[in-house]
PDB file of C-alpha atoms in Angstrom:
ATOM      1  CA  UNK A   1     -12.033 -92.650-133.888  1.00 59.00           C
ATOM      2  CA  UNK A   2     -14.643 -95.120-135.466  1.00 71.00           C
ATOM      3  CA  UNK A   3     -12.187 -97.047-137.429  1.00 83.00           C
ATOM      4  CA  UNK A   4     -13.976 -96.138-140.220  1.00 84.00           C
ATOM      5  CA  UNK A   5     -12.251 -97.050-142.961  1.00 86.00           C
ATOM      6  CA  UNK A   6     -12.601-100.770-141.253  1.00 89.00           C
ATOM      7  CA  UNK A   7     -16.181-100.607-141.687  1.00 89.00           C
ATOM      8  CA  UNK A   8     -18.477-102.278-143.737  1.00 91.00           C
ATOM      9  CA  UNK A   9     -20.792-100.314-146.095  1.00 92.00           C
ATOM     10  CA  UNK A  10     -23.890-101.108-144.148  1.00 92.00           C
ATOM     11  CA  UNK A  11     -22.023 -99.965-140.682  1.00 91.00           C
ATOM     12  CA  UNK A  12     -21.032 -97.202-142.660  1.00 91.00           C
ATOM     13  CA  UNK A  13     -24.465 -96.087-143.615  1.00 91.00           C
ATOM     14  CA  UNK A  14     -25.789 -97.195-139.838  1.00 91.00           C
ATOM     15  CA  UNK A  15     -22.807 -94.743-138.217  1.00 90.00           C
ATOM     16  CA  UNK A  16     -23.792 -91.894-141.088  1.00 92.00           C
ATOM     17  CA  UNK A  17     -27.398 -91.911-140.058  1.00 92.00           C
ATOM     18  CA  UNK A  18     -26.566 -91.789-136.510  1.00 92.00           C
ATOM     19  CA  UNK A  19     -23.892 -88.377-136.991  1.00 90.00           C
ATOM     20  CA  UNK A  20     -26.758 -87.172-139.106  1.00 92.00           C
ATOM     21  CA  UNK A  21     -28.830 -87.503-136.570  1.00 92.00           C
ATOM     22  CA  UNK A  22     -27.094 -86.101-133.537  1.00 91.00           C
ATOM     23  CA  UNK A  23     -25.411 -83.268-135.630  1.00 88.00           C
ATOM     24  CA  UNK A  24     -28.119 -81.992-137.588  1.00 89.00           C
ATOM     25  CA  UNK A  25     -26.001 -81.900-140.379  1.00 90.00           C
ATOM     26  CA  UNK A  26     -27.447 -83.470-143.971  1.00 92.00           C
ATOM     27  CA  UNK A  27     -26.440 -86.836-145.258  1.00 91.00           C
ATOM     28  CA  UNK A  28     -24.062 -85.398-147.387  1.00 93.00           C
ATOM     29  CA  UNK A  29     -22.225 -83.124-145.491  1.00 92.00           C
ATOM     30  CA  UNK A  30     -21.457 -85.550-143.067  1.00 90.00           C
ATOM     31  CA  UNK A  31     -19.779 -87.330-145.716  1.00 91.00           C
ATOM     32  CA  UNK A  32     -17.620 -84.413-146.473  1.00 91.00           C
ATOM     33  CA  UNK A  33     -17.004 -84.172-143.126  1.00 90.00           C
ATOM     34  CA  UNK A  34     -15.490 -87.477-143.025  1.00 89.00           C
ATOM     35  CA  UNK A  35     -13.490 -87.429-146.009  1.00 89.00           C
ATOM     36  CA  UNK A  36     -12.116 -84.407-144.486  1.00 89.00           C
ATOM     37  CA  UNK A  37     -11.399 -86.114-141.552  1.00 87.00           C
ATOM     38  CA  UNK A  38      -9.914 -89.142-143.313  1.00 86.00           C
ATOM     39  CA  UNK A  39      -7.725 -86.874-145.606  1.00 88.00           C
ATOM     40  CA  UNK A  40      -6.286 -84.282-143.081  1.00 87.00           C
ATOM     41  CA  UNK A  41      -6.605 -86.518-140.029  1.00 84.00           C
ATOM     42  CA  UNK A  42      -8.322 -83.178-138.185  1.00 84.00           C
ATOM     43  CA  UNK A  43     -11.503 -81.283-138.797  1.00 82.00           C
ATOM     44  CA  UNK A  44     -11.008 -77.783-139.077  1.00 79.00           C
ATOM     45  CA  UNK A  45     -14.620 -75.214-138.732  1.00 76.00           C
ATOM     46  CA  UNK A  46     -14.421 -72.720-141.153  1.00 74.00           C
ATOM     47  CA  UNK A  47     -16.360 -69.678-140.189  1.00 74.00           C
ATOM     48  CA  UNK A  48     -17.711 -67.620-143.063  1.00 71.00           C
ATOM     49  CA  UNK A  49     -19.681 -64.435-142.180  1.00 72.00           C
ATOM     50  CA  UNK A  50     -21.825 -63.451-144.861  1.00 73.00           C
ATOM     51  CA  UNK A  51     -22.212 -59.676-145.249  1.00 74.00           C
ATOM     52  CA  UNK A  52     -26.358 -59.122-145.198  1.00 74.00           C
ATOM     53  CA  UNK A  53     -28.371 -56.652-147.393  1.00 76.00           C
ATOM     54  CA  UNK A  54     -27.696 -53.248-146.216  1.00 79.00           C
ATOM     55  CA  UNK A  55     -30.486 -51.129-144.992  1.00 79.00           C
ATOM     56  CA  UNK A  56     -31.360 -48.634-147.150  1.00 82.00           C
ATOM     57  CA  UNK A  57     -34.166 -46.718-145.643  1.00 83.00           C
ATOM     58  CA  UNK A  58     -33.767 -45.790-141.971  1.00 84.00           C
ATOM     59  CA  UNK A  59     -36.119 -45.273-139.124  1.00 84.00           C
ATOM     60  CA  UNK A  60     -36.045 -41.481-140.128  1.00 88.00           C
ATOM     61  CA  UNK A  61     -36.887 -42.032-143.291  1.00 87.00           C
ATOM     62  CA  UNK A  62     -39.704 -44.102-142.017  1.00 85.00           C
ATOM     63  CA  UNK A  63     -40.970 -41.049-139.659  1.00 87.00           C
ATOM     64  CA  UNK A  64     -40.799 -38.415-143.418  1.00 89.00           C
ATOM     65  CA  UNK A  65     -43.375 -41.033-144.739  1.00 86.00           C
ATOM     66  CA  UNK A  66     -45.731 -41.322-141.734  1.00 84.00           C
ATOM     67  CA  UNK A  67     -45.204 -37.610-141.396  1.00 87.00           C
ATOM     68  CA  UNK A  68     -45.940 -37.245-145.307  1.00 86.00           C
ATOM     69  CA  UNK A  69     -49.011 -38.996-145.269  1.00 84.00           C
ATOM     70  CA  UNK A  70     -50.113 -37.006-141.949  1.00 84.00           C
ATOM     71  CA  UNK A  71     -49.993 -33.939-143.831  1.00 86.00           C
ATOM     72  CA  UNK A  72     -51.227 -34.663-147.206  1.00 86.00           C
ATOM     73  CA  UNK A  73     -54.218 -37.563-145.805  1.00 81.00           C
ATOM     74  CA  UNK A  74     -52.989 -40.547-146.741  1.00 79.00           C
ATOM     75  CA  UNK A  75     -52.576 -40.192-150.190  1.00 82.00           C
ATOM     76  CA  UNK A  76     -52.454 -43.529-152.715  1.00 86.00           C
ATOM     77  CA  UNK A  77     -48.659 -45.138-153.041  1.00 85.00           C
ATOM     78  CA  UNK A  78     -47.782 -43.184-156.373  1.00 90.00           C
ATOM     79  CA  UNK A  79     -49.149 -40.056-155.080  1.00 90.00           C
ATOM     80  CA  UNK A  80     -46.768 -39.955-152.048  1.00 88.00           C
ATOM     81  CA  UNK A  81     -44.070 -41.574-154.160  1.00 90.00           C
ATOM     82  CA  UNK A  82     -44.259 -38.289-156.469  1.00 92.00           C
ATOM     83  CA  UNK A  83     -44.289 -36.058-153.213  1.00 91.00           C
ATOM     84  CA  UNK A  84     -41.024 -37.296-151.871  1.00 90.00           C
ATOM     85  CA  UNK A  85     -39.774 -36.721-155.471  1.00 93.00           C
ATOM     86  CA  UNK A  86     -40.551 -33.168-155.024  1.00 92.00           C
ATOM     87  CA  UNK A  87     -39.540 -32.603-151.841  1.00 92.00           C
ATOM     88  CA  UNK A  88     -36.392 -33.248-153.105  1.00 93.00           C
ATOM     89  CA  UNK A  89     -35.793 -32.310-156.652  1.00 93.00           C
ATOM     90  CA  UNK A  90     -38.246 -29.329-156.550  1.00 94.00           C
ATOM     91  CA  UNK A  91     -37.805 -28.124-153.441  1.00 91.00           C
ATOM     92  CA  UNK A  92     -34.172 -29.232-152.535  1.00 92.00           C
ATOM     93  CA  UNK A  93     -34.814 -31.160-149.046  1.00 91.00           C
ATOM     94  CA  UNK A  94     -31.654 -33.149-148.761  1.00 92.00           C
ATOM     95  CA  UNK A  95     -33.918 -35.184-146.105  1.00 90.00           C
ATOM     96  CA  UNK A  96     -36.081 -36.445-148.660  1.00 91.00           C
ATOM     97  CA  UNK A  97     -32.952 -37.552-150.862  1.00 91.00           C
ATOM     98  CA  UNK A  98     -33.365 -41.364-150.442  1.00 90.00           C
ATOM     99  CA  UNK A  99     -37.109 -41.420-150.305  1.00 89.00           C
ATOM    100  CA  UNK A 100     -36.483 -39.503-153.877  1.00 90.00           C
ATOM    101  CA  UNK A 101     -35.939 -42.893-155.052  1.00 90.00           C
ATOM    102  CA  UNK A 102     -37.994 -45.308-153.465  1.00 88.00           C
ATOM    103  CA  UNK A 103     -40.153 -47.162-155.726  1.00 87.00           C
ATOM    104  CA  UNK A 104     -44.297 -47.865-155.280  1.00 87.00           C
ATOM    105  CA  UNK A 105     -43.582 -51.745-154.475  1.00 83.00           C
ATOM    106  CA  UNK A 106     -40.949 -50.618-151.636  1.00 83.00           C
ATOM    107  CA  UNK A 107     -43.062 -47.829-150.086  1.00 80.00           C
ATOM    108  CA  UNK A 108     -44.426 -49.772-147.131  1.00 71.00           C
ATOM    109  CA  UNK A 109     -41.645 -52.095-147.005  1.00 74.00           C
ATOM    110  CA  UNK A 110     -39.892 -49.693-144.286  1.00 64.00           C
ATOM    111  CA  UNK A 111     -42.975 -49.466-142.152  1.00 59.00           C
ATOM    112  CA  UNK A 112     -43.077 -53.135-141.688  1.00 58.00           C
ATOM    113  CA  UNK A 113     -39.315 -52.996-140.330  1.00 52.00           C
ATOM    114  CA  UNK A 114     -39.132 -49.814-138.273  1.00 54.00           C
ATOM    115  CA  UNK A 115     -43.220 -49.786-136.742  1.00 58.00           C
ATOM    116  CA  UNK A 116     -44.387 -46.539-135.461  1.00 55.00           C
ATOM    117  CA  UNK A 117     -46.634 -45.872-132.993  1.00 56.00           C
ATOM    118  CA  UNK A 118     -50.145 -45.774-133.831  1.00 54.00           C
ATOM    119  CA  UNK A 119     -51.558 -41.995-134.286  1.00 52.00           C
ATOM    120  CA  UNK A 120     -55.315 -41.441-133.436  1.00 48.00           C
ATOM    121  CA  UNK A 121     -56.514 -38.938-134.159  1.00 50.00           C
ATOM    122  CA  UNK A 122     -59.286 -39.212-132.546  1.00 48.00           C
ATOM    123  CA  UNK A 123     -61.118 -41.677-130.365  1.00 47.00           C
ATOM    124  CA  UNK A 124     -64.692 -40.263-130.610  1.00 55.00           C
ATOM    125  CA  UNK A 125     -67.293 -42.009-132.592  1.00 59.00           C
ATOM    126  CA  UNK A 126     -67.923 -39.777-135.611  1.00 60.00           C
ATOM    127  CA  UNK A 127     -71.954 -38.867-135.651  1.00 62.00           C
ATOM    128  CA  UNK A 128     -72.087 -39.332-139.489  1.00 62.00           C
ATOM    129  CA  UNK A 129     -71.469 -42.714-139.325  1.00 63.00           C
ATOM    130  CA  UNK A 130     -74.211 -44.138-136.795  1.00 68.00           C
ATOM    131  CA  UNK A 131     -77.119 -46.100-138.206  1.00 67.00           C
ATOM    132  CA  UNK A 132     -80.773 -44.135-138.246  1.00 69.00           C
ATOM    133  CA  UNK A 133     -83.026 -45.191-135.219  1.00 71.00           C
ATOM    134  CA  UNK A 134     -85.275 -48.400-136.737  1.00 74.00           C
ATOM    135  CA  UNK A 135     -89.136 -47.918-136.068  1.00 76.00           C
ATOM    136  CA  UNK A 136     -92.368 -49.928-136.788  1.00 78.00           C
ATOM    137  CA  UNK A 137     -93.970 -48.301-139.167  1.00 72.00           C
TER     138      UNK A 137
END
């Protein structure tokens, strides 16, 4: 189409820059491009789908931990790491089968991908926690 075999090398370089630039494709796959296209005459796209990570944990697995750290207070990550353990080895909840497993470093990796909604438990302002009344003396 460019007759570029024809070209010289700085033409060559000039009509690189400009495919570069109005494909978004880098310097040197543009070059491959046009070997290709030199060699076979055609360009043909070659689609590859790469498979992703699978999910491991899912969103109900996600709801067993909030849940878990309703009930027990928000224990520390090893704590509730140890609970899940127990839930299933101990006391044989098939629920708790992959959160068996889950490690200290993943434990609030789920949580950022499946968000719950936030819980208050309560919206009052607890007494205990107001400053004393300041007075001249």
């Amino acid at each position: 189409c460019f007759r570029y075999r024809r070209l010289g090398k700085t033409d060559k370089g000039l009509l690189l820059g400009c495919l570069q630039k109005v494909s978004g494709y880098s310097r040197i796959q543009i070059k491959r491009l046009v070997r290709q296209s030199m060699k076979t005459g055609t360009l043909k796209r070659r689609q590859r789908t790469v498979n992703g990570f699978t999910r491991i944990y899912t969103r109900e697995d996600v709801q067993r931990l909030a849940h878990m750290d309703e009930l027990h207070g928000t224990l520390s990550g090893p704590a509730t790491k140890k609970l899940c353990e127990r839930a299933y080895t101990v006391f044989g909840q098939a629920a708790y089968q992959r959160l068996a497993g889950i490690s200290v470093g993943h434990l609030y990796n789920p949580a950022a991908r499946h968000p719950l909604p936030c819980r208050a438990t309560s919206l009052r302002e607890d007494p205990s926690l107001r400053l004393p009344h300041r007075r001249t003396p």
